[in-house]
XYZ file of C-alpha atoms in Angstrom:
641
model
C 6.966 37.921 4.707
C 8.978 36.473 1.791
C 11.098 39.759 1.532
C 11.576 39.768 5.009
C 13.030 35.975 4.772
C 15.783 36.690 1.632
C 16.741 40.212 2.965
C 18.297 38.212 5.811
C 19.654 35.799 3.666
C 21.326 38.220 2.188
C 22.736 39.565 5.826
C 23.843 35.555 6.319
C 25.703 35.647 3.645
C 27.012 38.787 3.134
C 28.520 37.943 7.231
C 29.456 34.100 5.932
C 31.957 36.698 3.599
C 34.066 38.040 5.984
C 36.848 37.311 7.635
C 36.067 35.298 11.311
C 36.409 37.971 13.808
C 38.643 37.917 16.719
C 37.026 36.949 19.711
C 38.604 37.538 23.506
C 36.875 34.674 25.088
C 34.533 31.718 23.372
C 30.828 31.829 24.346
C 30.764 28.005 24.152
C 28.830 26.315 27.430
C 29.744 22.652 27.859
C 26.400 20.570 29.699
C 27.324 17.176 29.849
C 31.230 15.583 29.752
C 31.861 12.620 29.817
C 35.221 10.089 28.683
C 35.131 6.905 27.953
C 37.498 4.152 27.138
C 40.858 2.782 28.164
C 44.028 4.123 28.295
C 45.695 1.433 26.833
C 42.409 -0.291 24.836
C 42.018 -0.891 20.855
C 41.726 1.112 18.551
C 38.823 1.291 16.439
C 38.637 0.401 12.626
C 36.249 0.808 9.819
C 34.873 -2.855 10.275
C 34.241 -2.434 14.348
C 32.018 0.209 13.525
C 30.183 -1.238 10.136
C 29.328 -4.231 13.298
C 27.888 -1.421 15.766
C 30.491 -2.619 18.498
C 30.569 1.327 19.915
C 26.769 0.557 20.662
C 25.479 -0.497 24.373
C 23.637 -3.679 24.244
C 20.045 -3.740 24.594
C 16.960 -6.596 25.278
C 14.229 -6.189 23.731
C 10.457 -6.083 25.528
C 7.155 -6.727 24.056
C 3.622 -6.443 25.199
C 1.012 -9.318 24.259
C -2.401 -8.192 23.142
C -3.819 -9.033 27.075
C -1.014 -6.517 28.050
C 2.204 -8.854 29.480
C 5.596 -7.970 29.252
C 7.636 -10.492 26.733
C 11.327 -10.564 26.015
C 10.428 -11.990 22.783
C 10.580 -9.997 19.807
C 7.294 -8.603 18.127
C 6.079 -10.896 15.539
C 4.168 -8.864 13.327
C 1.286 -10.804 11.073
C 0.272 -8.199 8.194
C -2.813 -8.080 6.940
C -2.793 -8.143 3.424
C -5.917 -7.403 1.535
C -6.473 -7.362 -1.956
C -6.264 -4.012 -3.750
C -7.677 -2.779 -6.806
C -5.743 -3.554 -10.035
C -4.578 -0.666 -12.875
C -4.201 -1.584 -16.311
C -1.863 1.343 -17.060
C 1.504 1.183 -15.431
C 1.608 4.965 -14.852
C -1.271 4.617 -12.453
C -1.399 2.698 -9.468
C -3.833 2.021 -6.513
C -2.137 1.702 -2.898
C 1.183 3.100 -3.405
C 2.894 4.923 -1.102
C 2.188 8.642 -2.631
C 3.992 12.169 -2.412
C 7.315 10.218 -1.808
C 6.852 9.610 1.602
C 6.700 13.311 2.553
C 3.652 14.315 5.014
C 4.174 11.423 7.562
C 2.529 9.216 4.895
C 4.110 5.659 5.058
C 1.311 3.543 3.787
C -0.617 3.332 0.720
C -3.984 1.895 2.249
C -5.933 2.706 5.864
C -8.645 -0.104 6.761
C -11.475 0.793 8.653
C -11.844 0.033 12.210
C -14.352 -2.410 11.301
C -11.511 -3.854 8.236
C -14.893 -3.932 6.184
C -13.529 -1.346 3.510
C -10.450 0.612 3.225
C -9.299 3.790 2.143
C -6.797 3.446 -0.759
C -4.848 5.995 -2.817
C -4.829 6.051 -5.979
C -1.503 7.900 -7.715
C -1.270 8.764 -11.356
C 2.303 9.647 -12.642
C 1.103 9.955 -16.351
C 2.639 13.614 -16.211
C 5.824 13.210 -13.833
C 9.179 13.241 -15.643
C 11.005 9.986 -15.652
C 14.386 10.331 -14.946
C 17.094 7.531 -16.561
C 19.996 5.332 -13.395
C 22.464 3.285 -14.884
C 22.242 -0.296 -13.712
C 25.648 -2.321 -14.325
C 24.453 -5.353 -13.471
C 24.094 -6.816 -16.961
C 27.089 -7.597 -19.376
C 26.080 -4.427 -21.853
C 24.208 -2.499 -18.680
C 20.411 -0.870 -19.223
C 18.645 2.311 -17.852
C 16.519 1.759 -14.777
C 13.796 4.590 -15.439
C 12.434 6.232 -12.362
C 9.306 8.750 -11.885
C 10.759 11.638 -10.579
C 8.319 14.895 -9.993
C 10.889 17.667 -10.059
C 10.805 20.865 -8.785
C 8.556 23.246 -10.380
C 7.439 20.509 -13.203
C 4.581 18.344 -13.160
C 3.436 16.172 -10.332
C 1.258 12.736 -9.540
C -2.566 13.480 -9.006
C -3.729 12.198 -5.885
C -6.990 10.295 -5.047
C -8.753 8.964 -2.293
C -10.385 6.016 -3.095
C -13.227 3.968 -1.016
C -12.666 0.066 -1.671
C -13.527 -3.871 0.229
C -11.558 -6.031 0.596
C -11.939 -7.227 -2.166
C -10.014 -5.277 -4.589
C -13.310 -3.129 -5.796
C -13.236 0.183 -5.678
C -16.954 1.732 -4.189
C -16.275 5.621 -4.487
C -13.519 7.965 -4.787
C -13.715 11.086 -2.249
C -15.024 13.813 -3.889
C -11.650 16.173 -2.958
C -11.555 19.532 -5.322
C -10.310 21.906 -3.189
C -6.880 23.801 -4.702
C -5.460 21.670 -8.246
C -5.006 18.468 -9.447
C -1.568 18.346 -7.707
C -2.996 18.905 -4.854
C -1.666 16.300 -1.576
C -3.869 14.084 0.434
C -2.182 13.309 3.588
C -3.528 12.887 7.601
C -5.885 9.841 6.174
C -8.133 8.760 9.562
C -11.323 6.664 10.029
C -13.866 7.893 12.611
C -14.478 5.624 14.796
C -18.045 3.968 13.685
C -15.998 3.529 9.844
C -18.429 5.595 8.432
C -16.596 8.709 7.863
C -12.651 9.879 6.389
C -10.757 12.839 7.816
C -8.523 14.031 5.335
C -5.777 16.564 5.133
C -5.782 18.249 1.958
C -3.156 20.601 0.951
C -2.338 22.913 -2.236
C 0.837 21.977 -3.773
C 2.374 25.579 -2.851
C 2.156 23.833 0.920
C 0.863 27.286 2.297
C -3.187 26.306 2.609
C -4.082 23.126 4.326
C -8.111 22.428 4.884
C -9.030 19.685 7.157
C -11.775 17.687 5.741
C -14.311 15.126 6.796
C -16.265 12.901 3.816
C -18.895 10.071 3.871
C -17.327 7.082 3.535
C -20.752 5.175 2.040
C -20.786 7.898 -0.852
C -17.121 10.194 -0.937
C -19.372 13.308 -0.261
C -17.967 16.339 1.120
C -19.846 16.608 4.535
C -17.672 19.298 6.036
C -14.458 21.530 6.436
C -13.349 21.316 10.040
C -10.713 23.544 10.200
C -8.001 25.699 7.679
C -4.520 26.436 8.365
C -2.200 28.737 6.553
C 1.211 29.751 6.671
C 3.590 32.553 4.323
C 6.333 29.760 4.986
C 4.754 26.503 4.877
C 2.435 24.372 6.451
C 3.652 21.150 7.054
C 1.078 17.992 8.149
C 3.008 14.768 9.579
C 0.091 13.099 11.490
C -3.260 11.692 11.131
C -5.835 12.653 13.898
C -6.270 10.594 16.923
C -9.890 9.754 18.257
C -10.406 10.073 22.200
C -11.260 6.755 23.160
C -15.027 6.302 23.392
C -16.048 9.570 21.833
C -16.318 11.906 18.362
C -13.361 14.365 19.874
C -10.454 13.964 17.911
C -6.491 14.801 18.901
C -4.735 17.285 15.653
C -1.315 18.181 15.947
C -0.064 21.176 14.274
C 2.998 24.011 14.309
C 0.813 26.406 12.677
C -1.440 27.956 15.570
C 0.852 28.978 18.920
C 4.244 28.295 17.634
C 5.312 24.836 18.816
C 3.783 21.117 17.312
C 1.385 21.254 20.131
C -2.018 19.078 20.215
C -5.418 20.122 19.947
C -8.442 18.425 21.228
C -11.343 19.114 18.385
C -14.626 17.743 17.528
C -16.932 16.707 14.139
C -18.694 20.204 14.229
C -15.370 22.427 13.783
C -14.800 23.438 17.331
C -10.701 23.261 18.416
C -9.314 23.750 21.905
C -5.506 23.769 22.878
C -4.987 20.529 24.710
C -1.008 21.232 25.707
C 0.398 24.376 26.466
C 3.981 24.149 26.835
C 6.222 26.276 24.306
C 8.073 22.751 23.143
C 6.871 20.497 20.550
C 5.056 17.554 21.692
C 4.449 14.187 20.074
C 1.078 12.346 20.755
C 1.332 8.486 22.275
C -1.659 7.224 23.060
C -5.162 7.448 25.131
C -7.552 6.048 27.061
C -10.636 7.900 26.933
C -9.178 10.086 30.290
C -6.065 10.643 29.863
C -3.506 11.446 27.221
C -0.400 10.389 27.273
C 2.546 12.543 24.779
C 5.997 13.193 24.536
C 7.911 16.547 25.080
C 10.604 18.509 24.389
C 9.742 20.793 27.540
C 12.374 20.196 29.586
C 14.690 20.850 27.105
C 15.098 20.675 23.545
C 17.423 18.056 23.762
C 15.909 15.329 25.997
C 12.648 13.946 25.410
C 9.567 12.568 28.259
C 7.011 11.375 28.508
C 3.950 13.814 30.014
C -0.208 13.027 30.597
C -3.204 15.561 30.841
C -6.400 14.148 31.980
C -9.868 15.171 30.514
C -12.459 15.234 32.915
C -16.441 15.934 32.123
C -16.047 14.079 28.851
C -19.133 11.655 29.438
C -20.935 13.689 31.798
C -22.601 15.914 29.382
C -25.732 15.482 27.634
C -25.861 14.522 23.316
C -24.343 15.728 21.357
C -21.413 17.066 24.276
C -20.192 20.470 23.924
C -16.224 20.796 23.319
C -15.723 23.742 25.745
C -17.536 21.654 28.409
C -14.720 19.403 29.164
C -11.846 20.468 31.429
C -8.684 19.732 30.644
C -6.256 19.144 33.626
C -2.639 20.089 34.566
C -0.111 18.098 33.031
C 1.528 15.340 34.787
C 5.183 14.509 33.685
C 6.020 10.547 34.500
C 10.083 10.083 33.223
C 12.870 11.415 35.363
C 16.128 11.480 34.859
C 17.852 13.760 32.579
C 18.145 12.308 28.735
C 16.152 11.077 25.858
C 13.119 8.440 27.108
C 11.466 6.762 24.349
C 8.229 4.828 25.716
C 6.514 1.472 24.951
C 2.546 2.112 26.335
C 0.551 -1.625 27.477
C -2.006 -1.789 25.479
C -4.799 -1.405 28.546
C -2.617 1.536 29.306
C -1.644 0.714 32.327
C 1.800 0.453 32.296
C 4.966 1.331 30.111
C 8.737 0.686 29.095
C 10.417 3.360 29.273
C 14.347 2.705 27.655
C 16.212 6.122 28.333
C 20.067 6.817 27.979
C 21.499 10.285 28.903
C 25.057 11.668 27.594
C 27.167 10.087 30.477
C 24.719 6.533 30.792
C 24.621 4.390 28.338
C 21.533 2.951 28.606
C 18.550 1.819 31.498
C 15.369 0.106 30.739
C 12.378 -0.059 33.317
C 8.918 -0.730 34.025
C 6.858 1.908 35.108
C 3.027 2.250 36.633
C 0.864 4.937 33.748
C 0.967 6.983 36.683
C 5.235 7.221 36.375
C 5.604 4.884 39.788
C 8.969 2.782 39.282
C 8.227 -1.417 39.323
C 11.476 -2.054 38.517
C 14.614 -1.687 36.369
C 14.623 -4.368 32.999
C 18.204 -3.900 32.082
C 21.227 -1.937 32.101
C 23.698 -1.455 29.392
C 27.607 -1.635 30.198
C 29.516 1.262 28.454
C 30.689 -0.792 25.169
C 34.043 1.210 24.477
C 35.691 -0.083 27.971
C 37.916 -1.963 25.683
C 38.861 0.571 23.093
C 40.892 3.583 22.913
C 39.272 6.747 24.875
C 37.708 9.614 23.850
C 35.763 12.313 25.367
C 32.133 13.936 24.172
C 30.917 16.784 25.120
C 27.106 18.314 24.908
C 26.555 22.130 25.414
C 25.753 25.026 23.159
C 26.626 27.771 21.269
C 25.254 31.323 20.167
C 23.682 31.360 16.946
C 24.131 34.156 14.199
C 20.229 34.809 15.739
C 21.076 37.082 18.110
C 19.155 35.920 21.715
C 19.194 32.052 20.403
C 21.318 29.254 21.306
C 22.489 26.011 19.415
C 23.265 22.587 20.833
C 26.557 21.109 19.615
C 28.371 18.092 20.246
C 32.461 17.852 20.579
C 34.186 14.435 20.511
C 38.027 14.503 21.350
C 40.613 12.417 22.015
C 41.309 11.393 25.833
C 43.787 13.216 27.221
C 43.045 16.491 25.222
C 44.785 19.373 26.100
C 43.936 22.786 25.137
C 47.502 24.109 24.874
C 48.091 22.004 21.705
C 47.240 22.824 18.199
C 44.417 20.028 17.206
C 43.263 19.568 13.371
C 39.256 19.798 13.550
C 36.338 17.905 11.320
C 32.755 19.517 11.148
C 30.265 16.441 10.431
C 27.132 18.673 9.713
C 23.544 17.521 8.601
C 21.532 20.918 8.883
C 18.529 20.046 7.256
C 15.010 19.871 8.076
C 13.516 17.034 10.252
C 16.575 15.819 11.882
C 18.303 16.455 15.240
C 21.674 15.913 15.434
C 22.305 16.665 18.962
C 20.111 14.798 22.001
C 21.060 13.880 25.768
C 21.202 10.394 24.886
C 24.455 8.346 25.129
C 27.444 10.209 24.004
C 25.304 13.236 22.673
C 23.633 10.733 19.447
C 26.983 10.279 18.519
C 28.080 9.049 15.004
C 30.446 5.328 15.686
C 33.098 7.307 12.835
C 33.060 10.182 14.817
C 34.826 7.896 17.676
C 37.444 6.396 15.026
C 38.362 9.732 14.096
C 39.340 11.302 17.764
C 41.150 8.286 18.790
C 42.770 9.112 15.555
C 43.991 12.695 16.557
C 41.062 14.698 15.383
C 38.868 16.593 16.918
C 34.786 16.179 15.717
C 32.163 19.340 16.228
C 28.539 18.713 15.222
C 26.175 21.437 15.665
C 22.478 21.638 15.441
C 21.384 25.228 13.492
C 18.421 26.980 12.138
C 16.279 24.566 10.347
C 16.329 21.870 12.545
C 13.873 20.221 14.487
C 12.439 19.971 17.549
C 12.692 23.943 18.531
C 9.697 25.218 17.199
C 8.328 26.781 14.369
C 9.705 29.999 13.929
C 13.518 28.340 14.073
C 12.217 25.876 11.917
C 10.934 28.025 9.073
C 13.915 30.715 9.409
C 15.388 28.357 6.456
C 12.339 29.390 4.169
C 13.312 29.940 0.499
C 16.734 30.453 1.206
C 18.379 26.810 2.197
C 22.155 27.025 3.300
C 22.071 30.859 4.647
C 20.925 30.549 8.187
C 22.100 27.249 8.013
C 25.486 28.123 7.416
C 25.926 31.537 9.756
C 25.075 29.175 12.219
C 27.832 26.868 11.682
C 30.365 29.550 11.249
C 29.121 31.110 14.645
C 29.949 27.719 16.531
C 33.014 27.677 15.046
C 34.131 30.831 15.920
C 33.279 29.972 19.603
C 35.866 27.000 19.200
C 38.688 29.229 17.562
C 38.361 31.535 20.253
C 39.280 28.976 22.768
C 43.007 28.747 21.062
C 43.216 24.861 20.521
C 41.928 24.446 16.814
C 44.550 24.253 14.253
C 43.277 26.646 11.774
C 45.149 25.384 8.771
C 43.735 22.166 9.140
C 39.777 22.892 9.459
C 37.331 19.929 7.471
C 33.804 19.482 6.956
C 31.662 16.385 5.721
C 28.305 15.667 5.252
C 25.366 13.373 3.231
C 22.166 14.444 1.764
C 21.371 17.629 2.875
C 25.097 17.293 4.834
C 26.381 17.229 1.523
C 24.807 20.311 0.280
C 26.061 22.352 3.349
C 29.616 21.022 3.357
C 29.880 22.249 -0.124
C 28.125 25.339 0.699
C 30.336 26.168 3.445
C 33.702 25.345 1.184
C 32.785 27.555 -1.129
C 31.570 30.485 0.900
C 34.318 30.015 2.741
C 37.403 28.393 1.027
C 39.511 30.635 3.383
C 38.717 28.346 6.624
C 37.990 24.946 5.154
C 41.308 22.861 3.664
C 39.459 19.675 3.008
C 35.543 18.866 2.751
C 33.992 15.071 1.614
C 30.400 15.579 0.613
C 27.728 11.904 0.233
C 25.283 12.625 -2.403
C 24.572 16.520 -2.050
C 21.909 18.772 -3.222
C 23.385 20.840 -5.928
C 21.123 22.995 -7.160
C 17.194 23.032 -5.758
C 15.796 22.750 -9.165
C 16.893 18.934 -9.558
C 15.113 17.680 -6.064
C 11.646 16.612 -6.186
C 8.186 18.690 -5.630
C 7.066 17.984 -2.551
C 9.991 18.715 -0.210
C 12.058 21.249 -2.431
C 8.796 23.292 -2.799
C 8.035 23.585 0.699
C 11.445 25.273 1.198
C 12.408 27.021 -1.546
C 9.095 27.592 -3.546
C 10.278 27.048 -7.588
C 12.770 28.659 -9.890
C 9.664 30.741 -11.376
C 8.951 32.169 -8.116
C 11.997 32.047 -6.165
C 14.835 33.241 -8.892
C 16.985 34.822 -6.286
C 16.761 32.278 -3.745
C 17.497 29.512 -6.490
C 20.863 31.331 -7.461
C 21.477 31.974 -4.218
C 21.369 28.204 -3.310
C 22.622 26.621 -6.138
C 26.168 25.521 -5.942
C 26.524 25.249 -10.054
C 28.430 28.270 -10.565
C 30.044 28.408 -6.941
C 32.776 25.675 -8.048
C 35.383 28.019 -8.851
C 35.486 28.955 -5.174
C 36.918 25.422 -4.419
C 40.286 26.154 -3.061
C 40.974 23.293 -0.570
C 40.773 19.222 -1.609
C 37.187 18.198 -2.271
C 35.428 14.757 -2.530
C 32.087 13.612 -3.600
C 30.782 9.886 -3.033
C 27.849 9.536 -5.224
C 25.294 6.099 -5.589
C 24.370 6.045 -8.903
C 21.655 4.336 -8.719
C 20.488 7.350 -6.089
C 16.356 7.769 -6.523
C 16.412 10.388 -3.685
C 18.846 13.150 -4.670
C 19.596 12.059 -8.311
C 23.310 11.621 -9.577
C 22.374 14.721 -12.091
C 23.350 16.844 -9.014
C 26.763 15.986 -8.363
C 27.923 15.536 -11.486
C 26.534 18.680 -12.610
C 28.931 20.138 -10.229
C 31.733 17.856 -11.247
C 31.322 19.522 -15.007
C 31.278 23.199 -13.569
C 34.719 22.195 -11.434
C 36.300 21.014 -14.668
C 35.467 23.695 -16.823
C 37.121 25.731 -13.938
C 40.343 23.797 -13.443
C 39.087 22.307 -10.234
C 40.503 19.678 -9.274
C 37.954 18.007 -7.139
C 37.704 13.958 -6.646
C 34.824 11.848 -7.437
C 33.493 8.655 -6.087
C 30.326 6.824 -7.433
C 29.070 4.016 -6.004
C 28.067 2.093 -8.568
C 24.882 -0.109 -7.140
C 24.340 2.021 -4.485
C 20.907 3.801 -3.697
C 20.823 7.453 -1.499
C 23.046 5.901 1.136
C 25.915 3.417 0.904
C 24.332 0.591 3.267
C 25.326 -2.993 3.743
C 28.748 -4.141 2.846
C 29.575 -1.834 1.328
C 29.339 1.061 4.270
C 32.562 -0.223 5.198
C 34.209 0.638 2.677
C 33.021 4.440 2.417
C 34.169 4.695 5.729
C 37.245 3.924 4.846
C 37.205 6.592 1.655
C 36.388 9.160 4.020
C 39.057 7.865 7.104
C 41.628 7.641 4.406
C 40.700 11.326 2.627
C 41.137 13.356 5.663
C 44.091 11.211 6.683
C 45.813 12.139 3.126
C 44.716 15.617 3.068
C 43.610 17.180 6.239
């Protein structure tokens, strides 16, 4: 399997190489147009869209505990119970662990019963600390961070039992795998007196899913394994059907999509959804269960129920293949993205939708999908400003048989017989989707500045992303920026093919993960890119953290070849064009040792690439300051491209 993955790496970039072949006519395939604007209206600037003025208005709807619609804003009263105290600084109880990776986002689960709660305990005695300046004081200081790089130590996990009273009754007695195990997927049972736990080797290719005795932290069973030559990836808890011991688990790892399974306390698993799509789960009611779904199509998103029927009919303990599971039911319509709000009895929902061409509707709808009436309507906000137009369609892949979704954002007016300078904004990376039927194709507000400018903006989804299942998922595995990038490339050919692209005047930008590929594609291809701005890239895999560098890429011990293939260290002298990097040095996610790694390598080269720290910013340049790297960027491909 892992040959199979870097031999056609090795094809991606050994085709990223050459020269972009002619093409007679462009296979692009345009969905959704729409323009908007006026022909005479403002043009946008750098502070219009720091203040979100390109974004439809919205109200915001609430439901009360007893299930009535509010316009008033939720008013959420934490509960905040006490947790148990460390006297080393290196360990800590209720801290968020595994840096947020595994769809964990808390530190501490209460019971149903909020008698006791499950709380993790991390130590960090062994992870690296990593020095940020902070200029904040006259002389400045080091802000040290834990940082568990790839391949080097990481936090031990535990699962502790406490009250609520900051006392700790039992810790879980978890020893499958290491000590660097991850604990993730942490869910009650319904009576409080038992965990369900998702425990997974460090590798990420065995998962086991547990259940322990809360009273004690004894092992009382192993429900189910999973394992995958890629990865296997957790992101939920489990969800309990309403009134029973059968539990909801959603997983990639079994039929090829995130689908849901309906399982029980004894081991037993059934498929509960059987659409090739992933789903999402919502919510249930004991009958039926309400998820989301990319069915449709992989861009637009609704909302779908399947009812169980012969759940309470049976006799103790009831048998999992006794209960039939119906047809499902989908209750949005309307081409786009829907994104629900259940009522708590389940009886209704909000359902606020916006499609490519609408900017935005809000209604009220029966559980059954019935229409009660329409909440709002958003006006189109650019009416006032300068048009442009979006498109949404796609494009082949470099997979033969497989199709990508892109978005194009031009100025009004375009026409095909001129010669128009052209921006990729690509992201690229795992767990996003950069491309929905939702107003103007989830367009970027820059991206808007920037056509009425003159420019023309292409963002693609590729390989990697989300939402399309696993296989397209995982066709990134231990080889990030090779699929990736062929997929780019092959969008862009579709758009050269079509005549209108100036060729000398090609960019690319990107953050994060954007950053690594628009430095990945300027170097692999300095022949077709004249300018490129990268926002606080990945330089080389060995300097980003365990738990999400590892799923991808494995380590540099295992990995060498996929390492050197990813790492951009030695890949500066293939800077031709104009290059700039915006870094936040005080950047805990991808860590300022990256960029200015690369920074060293283009000056022991004789590159002569800019760079542009941000001082007191974190990953992402946010606040007041956003408005100002807007203008870097505006201003860099003005000057350059």
């Amino acid at each position: 399997m892992k040959h199979h993955f870097f031999i056609a790496a090795l094809s991606a970039v050994m085709a990223l190489c050459l020269p972009l072949q002619a093409q007679n006519a462009s296979s692009r395939t345009v969905i959704k147009s729409i323009t908007v604007g006026a022909e005479n209206g403002k043009v946008l600037s750098c502070s219009d869209i720091t203040r979100r003025v390109t974004s439809p208005s919205q109200k915001f709807y609430t439901w009360t505990d007893d299930s009535q619609l509010t316009e008033e804003r939720p008013r959420f009263k934490p509960w905040t119970p006490k947790l148990p105290e460390s006297s080393n600084p290196e360990v800590s109880y209720g801290k968020v662990p595994s840096r947020n990776e595994f769809g964990i986002n808390s530190g501490w689960y209460p019971s149903p019963d909020r008698s006791k709660l499950a709380v993790y305990r991390v130590d960090e005695m062994a992870v690296s600390s990593f020095p940020l300046l902070d200029i904040n004081s006259r002389t400045g200081s080091l802000k040290s961070i834990k940082y568990p790089m790839n391949g080097m130590p990481s936090e031990h996990v535990s699962l502790c039992v406490c009250d609520t009273l900051g006392n700790v009754l039992n810790t879980l007695d978890i020893n499958e795998f290491d000590d660097e195990r991850y604990i993730a997927g942490v869910s009650w049972t319904p009576d409080s007196g038992s965990l369900l736990v998702q425990v997974l080797d460090r590798a990420q290719h065995n998962l086991k899913l547990q259940l322990y005795d809360a009273s004690d932290g004894s092992l009382k069973a192993t429900l189910l394994e999973e394992h995958n030559d890629a990865w296997v990836e957790p992101r939920d808890g489990v969800w309990f059907v309403k009134g029973t011991e059968f539990f909801i688990y959603r997983t990639d790892n079994r039929d090829g999509f995130r689908q849901l399974y309906l399982c029980d306390l004894q081991g037993g698993i059934r498929r509960l959804t059987g659409c090739d799509a992933d789903v999402a789960y919502v919510d249930n009611d004991g009958e039926w269960i309400y998820y989301t779904s990319a069915e449709v199509s992989p861009v637009e998103n609704h909302l779908f129920r399947v009812r169980l029927t012969k759940l309470k009919a049976g006799r103790k303990p009831q048998k999992l293949n006794k209960i039939r599971i119906g047809k499902p039911q989908r209750l949005t319509s309307g081409s786009g993205s829907h994104r629900v709000m259940m009522s708590p009895d389940l009886t209704h929902f909000v359902d606020r939708w916006s499609a490519v061409d609408m900017p935005g509707r809000t209604e009220l709808r029966r559980s059954d999908g019935t229409l009660e009436r329409v909440l709002h309507e958003a006006s189109d906000p650019m009416s006032s400003f300068s048009g442009v137009t979006v498109e949404m369609g796609t494009v082949p892949s470099a997979e033969p048989g497989t199709l990508n979704y892109y978005r194009l954002v031009k100025p009004a007016g375009f026409d095909p017989s001129r010669k128009y300078p052209l921006i990729v904004y690509v992201y690229g990376g795992p767990h996003s989707q950069m491309v929905t039927d939702s107003w103007l194709a989830s367009f970027r507000p820059w991206e808007l500045l920037m056509a009425q400018k003159g420019y023309v903006m292409y963002i693609q989804d590729n390989r990697g992303t989300d939402n399309r299942g696993s296989a397209f998922e995982k066709a990134i595995n231990r080889s990030c920026g090779q699929a990736e990038s062929a997929d780019q490339i092959k969008g862009l050919e579709q758009l050269l093919a079509e005549g209108w692209v100036d060729e000398s005047r090609i960019g690319v930008c990107g953050w994060s993960y954007g950053g690594f590929m628009t430095i990945t594609l300027l170097t692999m291809r300095p022949d077709l890119f004249k300018v490129a701005a990268a926002g606080g890239p990945v330089i080389d895999w060995k300097w980003y953290e365990v738990m999400y560098g590892e799923r991808y890429m494995d380590t540099p011990e295992t990995n060498p070849d996929g390492f050197a293939l990813a790492s951009l260290v030695d890949k500066a002298a293939s800077v031709k064009g104009r290059l700039l990097i915006c870094q936040g040095m005080e950047d805990g996610t991808v860590l300022p040792i990256n960029s200015m790694s690369f920074i060293q390598s283009c000056v022991e080269h004789n590159v002569l690439a800019d760079y542009y720290p941000y001082p007191r910013s974190e990953h992402n340049v946010l606040g007041p300051w956003r408005e100002h790297l807007y203008l870097k960027w505006t201003d860099y491909f003005d000057s350059w491209l």
